[in-house]
Each structure stands twice: as C-alpha cells, then as structure tokens.
Coordinates of C-alpha atoms and ligand atoms in Angstrom, one line a residue:
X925 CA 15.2 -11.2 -16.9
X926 CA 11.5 -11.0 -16.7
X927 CA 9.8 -7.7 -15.1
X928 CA 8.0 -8.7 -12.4
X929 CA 5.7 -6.5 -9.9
X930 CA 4.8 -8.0 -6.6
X931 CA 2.5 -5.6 -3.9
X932 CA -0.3 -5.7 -1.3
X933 CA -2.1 -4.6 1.3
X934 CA -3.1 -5.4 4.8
X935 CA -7.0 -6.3 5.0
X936 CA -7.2 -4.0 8.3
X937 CA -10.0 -1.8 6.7
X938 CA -11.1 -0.6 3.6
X939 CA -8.3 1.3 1.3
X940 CA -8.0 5.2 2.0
X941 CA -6.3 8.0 0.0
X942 CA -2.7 7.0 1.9
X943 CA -2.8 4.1 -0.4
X944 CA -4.2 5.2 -3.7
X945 CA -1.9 8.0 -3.7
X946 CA 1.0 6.0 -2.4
X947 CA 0.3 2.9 -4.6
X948 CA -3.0 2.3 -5.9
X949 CA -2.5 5.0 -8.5
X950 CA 0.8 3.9 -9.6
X951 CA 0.1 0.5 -9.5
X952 CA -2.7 0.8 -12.5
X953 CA -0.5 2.9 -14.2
X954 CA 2.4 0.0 -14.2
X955 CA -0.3 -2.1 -15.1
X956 CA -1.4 -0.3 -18.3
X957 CA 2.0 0.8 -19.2
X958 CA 2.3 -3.0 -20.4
X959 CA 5.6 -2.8 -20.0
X960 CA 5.9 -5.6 -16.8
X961 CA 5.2 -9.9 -17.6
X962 CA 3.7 -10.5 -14.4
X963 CA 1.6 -8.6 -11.8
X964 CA 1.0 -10.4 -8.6
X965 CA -1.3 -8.4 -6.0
X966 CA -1.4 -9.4 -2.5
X967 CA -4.3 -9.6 0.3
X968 CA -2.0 -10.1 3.3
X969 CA -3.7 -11.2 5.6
X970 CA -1.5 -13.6 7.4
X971 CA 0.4 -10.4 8.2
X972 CA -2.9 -8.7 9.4
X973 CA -3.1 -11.6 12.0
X974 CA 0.4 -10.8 13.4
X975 CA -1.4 -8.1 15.1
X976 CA -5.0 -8.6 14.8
X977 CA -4.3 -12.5 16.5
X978 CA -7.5 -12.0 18.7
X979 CA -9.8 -10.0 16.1
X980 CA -9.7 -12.5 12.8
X981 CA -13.2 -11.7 11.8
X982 CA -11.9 -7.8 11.3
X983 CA -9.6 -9.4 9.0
X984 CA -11.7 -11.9 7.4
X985 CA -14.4 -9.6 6.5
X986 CA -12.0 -7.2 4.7
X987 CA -10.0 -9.4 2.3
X988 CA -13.4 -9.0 0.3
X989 CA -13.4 -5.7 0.7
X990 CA -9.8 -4.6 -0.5
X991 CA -10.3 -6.8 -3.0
X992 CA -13.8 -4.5 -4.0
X993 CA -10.9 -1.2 -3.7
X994 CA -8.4 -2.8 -6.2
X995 CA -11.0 -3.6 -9.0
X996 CA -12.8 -0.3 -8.0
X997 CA -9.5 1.9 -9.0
X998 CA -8.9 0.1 -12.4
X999 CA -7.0 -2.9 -11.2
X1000 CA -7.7 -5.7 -14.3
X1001 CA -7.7 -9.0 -13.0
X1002 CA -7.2 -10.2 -16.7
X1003 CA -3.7 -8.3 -16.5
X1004 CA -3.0 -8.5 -12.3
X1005 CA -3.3 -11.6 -10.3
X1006 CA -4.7 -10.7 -7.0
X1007 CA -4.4 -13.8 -4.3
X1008 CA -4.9 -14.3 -0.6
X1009 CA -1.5 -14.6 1.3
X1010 CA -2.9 -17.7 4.0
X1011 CA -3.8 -19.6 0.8
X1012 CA -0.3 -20.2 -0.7
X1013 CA 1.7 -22.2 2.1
X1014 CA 5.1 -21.8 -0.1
X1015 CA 5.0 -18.1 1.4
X1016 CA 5.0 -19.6 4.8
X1017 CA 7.6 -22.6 3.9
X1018 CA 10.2 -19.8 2.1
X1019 CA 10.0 -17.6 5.7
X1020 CA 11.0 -20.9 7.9
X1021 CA 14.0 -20.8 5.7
X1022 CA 14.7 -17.1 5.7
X1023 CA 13.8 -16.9 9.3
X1024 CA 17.8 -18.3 9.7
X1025 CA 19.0 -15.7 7.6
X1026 CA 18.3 -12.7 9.9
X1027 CA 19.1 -11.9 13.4
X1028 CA 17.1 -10.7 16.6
X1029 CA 19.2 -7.6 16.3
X1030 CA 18.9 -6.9 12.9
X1031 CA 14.6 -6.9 13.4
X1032 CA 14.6 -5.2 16.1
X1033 CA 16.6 -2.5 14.6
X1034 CA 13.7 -1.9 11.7
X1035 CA 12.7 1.5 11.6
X1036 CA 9.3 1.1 10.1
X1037 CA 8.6 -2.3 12.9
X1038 CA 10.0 0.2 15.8
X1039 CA 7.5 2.9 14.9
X1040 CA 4.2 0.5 14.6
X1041 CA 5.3 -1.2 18.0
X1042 CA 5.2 2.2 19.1
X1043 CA 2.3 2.8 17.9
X1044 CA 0.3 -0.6 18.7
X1045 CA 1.3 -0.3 22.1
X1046 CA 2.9 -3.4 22.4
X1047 CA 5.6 -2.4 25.1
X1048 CA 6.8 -5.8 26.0
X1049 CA 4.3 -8.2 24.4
X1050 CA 5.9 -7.9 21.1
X1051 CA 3.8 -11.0 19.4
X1052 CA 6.4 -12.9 17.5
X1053 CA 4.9 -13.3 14.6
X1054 CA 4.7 -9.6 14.3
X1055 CA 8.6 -8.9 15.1
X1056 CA 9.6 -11.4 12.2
X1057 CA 7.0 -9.8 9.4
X1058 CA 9.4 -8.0 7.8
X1059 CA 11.1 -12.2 6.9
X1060 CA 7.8 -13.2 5.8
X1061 CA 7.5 -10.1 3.4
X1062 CA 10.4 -11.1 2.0
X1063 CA 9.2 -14.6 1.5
X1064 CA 6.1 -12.6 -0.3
X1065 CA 8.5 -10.7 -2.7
X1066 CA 11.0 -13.9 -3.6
X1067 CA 8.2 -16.1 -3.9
X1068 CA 7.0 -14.4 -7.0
X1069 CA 10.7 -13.0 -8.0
X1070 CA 9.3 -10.0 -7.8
X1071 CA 11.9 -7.3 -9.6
X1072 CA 9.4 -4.4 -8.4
X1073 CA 7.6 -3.6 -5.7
X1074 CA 5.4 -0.5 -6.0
X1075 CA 4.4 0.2 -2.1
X1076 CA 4.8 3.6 0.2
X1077 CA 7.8 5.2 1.6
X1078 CA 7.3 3.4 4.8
X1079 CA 8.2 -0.2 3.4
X1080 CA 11.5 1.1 2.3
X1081 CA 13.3 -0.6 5.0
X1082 CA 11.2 -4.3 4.1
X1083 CA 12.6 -4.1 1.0
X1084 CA 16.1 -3.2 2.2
X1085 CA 16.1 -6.2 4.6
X1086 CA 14.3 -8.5 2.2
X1087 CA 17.5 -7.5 -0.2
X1088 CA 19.7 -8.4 2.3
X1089 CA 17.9 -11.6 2.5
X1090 CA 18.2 -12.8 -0.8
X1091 CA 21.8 -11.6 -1.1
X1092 CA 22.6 -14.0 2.3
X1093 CA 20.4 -16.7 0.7
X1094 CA 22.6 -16.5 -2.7
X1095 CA 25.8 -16.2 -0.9
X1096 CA 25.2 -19.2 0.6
X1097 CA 22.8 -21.6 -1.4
X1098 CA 24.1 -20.4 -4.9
X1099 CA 22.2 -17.7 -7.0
X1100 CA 18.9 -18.2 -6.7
X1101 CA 16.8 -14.9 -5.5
X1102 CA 16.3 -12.1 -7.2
X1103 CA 16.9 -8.3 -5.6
X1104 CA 13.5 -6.6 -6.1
X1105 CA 13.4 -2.3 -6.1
X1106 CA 11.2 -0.2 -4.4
X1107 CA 9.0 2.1 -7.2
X1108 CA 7.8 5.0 -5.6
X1109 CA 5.1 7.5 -6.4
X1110 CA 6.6 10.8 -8.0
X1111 CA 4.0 12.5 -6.3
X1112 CA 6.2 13.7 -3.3
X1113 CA 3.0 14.9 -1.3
X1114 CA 1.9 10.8 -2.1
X1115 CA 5.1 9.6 -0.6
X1116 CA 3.4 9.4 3.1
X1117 CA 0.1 11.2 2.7
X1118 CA -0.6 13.1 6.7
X1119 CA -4.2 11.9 8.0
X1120 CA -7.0 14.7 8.3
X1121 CA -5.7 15.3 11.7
X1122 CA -2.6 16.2 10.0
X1123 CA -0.4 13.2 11.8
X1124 CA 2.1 12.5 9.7
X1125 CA 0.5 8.9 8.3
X1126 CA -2.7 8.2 7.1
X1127 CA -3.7 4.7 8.7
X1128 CA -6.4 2.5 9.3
X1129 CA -5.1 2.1 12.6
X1130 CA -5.0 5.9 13.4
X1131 CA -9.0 6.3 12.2
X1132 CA -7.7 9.7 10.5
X1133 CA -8.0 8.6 6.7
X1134 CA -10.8 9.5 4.3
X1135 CA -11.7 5.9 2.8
X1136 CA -12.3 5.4 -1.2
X1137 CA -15.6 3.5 -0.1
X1138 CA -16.9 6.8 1.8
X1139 CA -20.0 8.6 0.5
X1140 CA -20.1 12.0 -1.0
X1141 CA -20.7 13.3 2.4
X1142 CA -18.4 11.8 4.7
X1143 CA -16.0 12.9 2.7
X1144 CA -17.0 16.6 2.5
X1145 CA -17.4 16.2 6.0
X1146 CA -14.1 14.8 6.5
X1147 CA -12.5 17.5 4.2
X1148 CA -14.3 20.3 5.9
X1149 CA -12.5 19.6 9.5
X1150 CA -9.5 19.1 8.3
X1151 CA -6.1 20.3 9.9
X1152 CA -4.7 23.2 8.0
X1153 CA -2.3 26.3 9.5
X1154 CA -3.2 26.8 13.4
X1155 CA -1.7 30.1 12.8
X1156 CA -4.2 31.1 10.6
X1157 CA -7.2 32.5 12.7
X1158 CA -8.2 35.0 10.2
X1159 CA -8.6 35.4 6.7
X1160 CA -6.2 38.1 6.3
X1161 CA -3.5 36.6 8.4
X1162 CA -0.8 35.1 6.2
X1163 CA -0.8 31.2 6.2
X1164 CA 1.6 28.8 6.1
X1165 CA 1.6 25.8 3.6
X1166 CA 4.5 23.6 5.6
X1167 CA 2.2 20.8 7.6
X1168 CA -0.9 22.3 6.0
X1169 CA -2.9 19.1 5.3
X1170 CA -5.0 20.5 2.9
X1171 CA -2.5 21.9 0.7
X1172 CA -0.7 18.6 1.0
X1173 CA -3.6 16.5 -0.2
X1174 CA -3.8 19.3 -3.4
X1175 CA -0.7 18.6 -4.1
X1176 CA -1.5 15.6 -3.9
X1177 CA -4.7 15.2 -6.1
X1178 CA -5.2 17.9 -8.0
X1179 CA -5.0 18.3 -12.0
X1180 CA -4.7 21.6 -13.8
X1181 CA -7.7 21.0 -15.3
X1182 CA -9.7 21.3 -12.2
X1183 CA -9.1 25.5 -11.5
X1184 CA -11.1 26.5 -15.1
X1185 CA -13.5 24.2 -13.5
X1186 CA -14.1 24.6 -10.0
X1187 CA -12.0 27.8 -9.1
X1188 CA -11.4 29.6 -12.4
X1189 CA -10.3 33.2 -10.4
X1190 CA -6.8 31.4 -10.0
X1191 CA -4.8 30.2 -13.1
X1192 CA -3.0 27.3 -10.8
X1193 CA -2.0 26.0 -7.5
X1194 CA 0.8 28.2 -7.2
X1195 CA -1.2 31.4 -7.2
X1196 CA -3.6 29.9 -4.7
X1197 CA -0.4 29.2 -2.5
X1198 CA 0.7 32.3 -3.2
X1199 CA -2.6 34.1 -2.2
X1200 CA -2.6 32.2 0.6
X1201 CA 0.9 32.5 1.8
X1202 CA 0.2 36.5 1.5
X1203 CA -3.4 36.5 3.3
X1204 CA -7.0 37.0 2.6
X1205 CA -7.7 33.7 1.6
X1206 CA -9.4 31.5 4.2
X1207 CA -9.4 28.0 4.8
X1208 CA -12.9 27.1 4.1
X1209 CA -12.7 28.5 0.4
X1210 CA -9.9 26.2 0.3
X1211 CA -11.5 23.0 1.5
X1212 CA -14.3 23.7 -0.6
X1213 CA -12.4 23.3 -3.6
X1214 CA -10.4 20.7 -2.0
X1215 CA -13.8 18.8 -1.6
X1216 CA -14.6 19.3 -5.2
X1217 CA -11.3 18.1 -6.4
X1218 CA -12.1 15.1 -3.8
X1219 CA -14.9 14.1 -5.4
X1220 CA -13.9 14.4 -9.1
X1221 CA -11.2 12.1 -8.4
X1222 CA -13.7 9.5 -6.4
X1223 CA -16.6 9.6 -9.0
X1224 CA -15.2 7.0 -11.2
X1225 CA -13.9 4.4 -8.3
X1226 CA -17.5 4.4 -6.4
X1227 CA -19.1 3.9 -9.9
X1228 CA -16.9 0.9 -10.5
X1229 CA -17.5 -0.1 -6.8
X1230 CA -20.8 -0.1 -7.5
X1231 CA -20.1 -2.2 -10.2
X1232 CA -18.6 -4.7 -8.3
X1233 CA -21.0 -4.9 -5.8
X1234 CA -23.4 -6.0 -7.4
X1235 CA -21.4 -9.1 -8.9
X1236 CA -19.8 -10.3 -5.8
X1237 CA -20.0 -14.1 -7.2
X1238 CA -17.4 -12.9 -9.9
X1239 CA -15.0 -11.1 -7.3
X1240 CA -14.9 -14.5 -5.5
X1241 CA -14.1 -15.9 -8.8
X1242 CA -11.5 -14.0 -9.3
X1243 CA -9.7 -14.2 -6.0
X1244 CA -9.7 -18.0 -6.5
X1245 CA -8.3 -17.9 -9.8
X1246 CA -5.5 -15.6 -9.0
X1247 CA -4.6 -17.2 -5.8
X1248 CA -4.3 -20.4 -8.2
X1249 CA -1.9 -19.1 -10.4
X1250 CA 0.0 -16.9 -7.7
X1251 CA 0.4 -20.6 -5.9
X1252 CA 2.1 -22.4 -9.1
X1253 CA 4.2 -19.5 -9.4
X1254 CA 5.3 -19.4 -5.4
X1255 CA 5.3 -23.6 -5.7
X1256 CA 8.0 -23.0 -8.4
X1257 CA 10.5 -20.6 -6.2
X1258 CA 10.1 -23.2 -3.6
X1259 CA 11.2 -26.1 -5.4
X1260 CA 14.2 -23.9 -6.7
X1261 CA 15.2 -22.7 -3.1
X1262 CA 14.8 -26.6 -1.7
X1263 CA 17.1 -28.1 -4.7
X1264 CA 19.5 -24.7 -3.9
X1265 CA 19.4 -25.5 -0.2
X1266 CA 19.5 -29.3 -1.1
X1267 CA 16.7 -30.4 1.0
X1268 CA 15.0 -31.8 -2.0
X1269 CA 15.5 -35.1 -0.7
X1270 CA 13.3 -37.2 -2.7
X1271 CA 14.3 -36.1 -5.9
X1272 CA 18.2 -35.9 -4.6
X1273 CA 19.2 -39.2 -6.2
X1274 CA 23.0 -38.4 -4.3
X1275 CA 21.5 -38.8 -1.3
X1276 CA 22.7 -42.2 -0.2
X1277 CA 25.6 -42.3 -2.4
Ligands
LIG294 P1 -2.3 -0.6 9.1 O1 -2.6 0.6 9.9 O2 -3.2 -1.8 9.3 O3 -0.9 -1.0 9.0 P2 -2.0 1.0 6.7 O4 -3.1 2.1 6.6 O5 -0.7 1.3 7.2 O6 -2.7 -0.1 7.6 P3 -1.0 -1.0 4.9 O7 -1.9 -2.1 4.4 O8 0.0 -1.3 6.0 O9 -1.9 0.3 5.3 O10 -0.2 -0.4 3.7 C1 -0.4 -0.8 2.4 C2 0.4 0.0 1.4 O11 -0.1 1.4 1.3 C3 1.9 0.1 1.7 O12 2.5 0.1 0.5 C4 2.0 1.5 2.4 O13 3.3 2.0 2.2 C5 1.0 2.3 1.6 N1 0.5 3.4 2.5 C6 -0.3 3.2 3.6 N2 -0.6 4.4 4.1 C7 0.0 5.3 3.3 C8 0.0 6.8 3.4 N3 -0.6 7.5 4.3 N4 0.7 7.4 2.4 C9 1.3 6.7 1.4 N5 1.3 5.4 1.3 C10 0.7 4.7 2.2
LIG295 MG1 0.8 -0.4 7.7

C-alpha cells in the first residue's frame, strides 16, 4: 500500500509557533525523510467559512498567506502538493455521502467540536456547517487516501471519527477507504504548545500566539511578557516549571547547541531548570535567552519568506498546479466510492437489466 500524508491548516491568520511545533516541523521532516509517495497539503478554507460565514475576506486574504508560512519553513512544492480545499468539489461530493454515516449524537459528542463551540461562543446558533466539520475532514483525508496525517493533539478525535467513517463506509459499500493514523510530534511540549498568556492553546482565535511572520521585535516583545511562575516574585524565590510557559516553549525549541552560544554559564536545560527550581534565577534572564533561541530558530523562515515575497506570481503558480493534481487525485476516490456505492449510473451497464 502506498504511504500517503494528507494535512492542512485553517487560513484564519498567519501560522504561529502552535503549528510549527505541532506540525510544520514534522511535516518537512516527513517530507525530506523521502520515505512517503505522496504529500498532499491543505488550505482549508471551506472549513474556515464554517465559522468565519460572515468574514470571507479574513479568509480569502489568508490562503496566500499560509501558503507564504509553508514555503517559508522548507515546504517543497516539487515534493508536497499544496491545494485550496473550495477548489476540489470531490471533497464536498465524498462529505454528502459520509454525512449518512454519522449521527447527531455521535458530533455532538466530539471533544475537540465541544471545546471550539465553547470557545466561539456559539451557545445555540451552532452553524451547521460547523457541527458537521469533523465529516468533511474526513472527506479531506479519504479523498487523498491519506495513510498519515501529521496534525496536533487536538485533531485526535477527527481522525478517530474519520476512522470510524471509513470503517462504516467499507462495512457497507465493500472495501474501499483506507484508515489513516495520526503522527504526532515527539516533542511533548509541541503536542499543544500554551499561548503567551499561558492558556493552554496557542490559537489564532485566542490572539495569544507569537506568529512566524512577526518581526524581530514583536517577538522579543511578545517573549518578554510572557506568563511564567506567578509564585515567583523574586529572584531568590524557588520557581516552579509546571504551567511555566517559557520553559514550555524551551522545551519546546531549544537545541543543545544554543547554551555554548547564548548562555554558556549552564551546560543544558536541566541545570537551568534546576537553578531555577532552587532560586536565584529570574525570569527575565530567562526570556532573554528564550528570545535568542526565538530568533535563531526564526532567522531562516523570515529569510525564505522574504524570498517568497518577492515572487508572489510563482506562489500563485504553485497553488494552481497543486490544487490540479490534488483534484485528479480526489476525482479518482470519488469515482471509486460512486462505483462502491453503485451510484455510477452511467457507466452501470446493469442498470436496466
Ligand atoms: P483556529 O483558531 O482558527 O482554529 P488554530 O490556531 O487552532 O486556528 P488550525 O488551523 O485549527 O489552527 O490548526 C492547524 C494545525 O495546527 C492542526 O494540526 C492543529 O492541531 C495544529 N495546532 C494548532 N495550534 C496548535 C498548538 N498550540 N500546539 C500544537 N499544535 C497546534
Ligand atoms: Mg483550530
């Protein structure tokens, strides 16, 4: 069976830490592992307009711009397909079908939907379209038979109800589907990387994230107010490291290589945990190396944004030719799930036997 990876984004905003950490990073390292046939990289944003309904030009305006983050953090599109969602109507056509496949109950029941309509303030004007997203990711996984799909912790129940999907669509229509895996980041700080205000999710929505596109000094801004241990009023109290955001995002980011280069009085991140843990270190030392690490790891991505800037012609270029190949791909799925359904009526000679 052919290794296939199938992931996206939502073009809410531009691309923050949350999901280089969480995905970005991994996906370029799948990507120049060479070890997968066929890389398909979603702009989603039909699924942006589930909940962005009465604000299309926010979403509009940013398919250029995630595609600008992806080629900025070593996305190739000679090796990854990147394509716009609304442009390949199979996605739409496979979630008609699948929409039969799930109940009310069962989406209303989805841990990761409960906490954004939470979070959106929906209360009771759940938009449809919104409820049902999960069915339509689904239709974006199958349609590519996507074996892998390298996202954040959060999608975790998508793909468990997209699996249940294609097992209900093969129980019934014969084997057709294929059950794609989660891959997630090793990196457990990466897993569901906290905002700066230390809320457990970096998100567009929440305004807490520090953005790959930022300047120099928005993000040393950003870094230098950053949540850390409320219990730690002075430099010789002892600190805490559990919900500290700042030693989450080192753990996140940072290499060994960086202390002989930006803090060479401790060996590692252990003995700056441990120094910290004890007392008499303070935060802002902290966050000053933080911000250095920062913008070590940023350097190369705003240089290749930069790039791209200037050459926005070829991004255009590029989004048309993958959205071309991701439709004969989906186009193909959709003819197999019709003849598997048998609604392929006109080229069902057995129809009016
Ligand atoms: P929105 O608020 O519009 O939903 P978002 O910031 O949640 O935006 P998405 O486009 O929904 O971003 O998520 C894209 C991908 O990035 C998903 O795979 C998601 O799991 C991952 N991701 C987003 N935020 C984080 C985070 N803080 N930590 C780890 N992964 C993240
Ligand atoms: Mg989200």
């Amino acid at each position: 069976m052919k290794k296939i990876i199938l992931t996206g984004d939502r073009p809410t905003g531009h691309l923050h830490l949350g999901h280089y950490v969480g995905s970005l990073r991994e996906r370029v390292e799948l990507q120049n592992s060479n070890t997968f046939d066929e890389i398909y990289i979603e702009i989603a944003d039909a699924q942006a307009l589930t909940d962005n309904a009465d604000n299309p030009e926010k979403v509009r305006k940013n398919v250029l711009q995630v595609a600008l983050d992806y080629l900025s953090v070593g996305i190739d599109p000679s090796r990854a397909c990147i394509f716009i969602q609304s442009a390949i109507p199979a996605i739409a056509e496979l979630t008609v079908y699948y929409l039969n496949l799930v109940t009310v109950a069962r989406l209303e029941r989805n841990p990761t939907v409960k906490a954004e309509i939470q979070q959106k303030h929906f209360e009771a004007s759940i938009p449809a379209g919104f409820m049902c997203y999960p069915v339509s990711q689904a239709a974006d996984i199958t349609a590519f038979m996507a074996t892998t799909v390298p996202v954040g912790e959060d999608q975790e129940p998508m793909l468990e109800q997209t699996r249940e999907i294609v097992r209900k669509f093969n129980d019934i229509y014969g084997e057709t589907l294929v059950e794609p895996s989660i891959y997630l980041t090793t990196n457990k700080a990466g897993l569901r990387l906290p905002g700066i205000d230390g809320k457990a999710k970096m998100s567009k929505s929440l305004g807490n994230g520090i953005y790959l596109c930022d300047t120099p000094e928005d993000v040393e801004k950003k870094i230098m107010s950053m949540y850390t241990d409320p219990t730690h009023l002075r430099r010789d109290d002892p600190g805490h490291l559990e919900g500290n955001t700042v030693f989450t995002y080192l753990d996140a980011f940072c290499r060994p290589e960086y202390f002989p280069e930006f803090l060479p009085e401790y060996a590692n991140l252990d003995e700056l945990k441990a120094h910290y843990t004890k007392g008499g270190l303070g935060d802002v030392k902290v966050k000053r190396f933080l911000n250095k690490v920062m913008q070590a790891e940023l350097e190369p991505i705003r240089a290749r944004r930069h790039e791209w800037d200037q050459h926005l012609d070829d991004v255009m270029d590029i989004l048309k030719d993958g959205t071309a190949k991701a439709n004969a791909k989906a186009n193909e799925t959709l003819h197999s799930v019709k003849k598997a359904m048998r609604i392929n009526y006109f080229e069902d000679g057995n129809l009016l036997k």
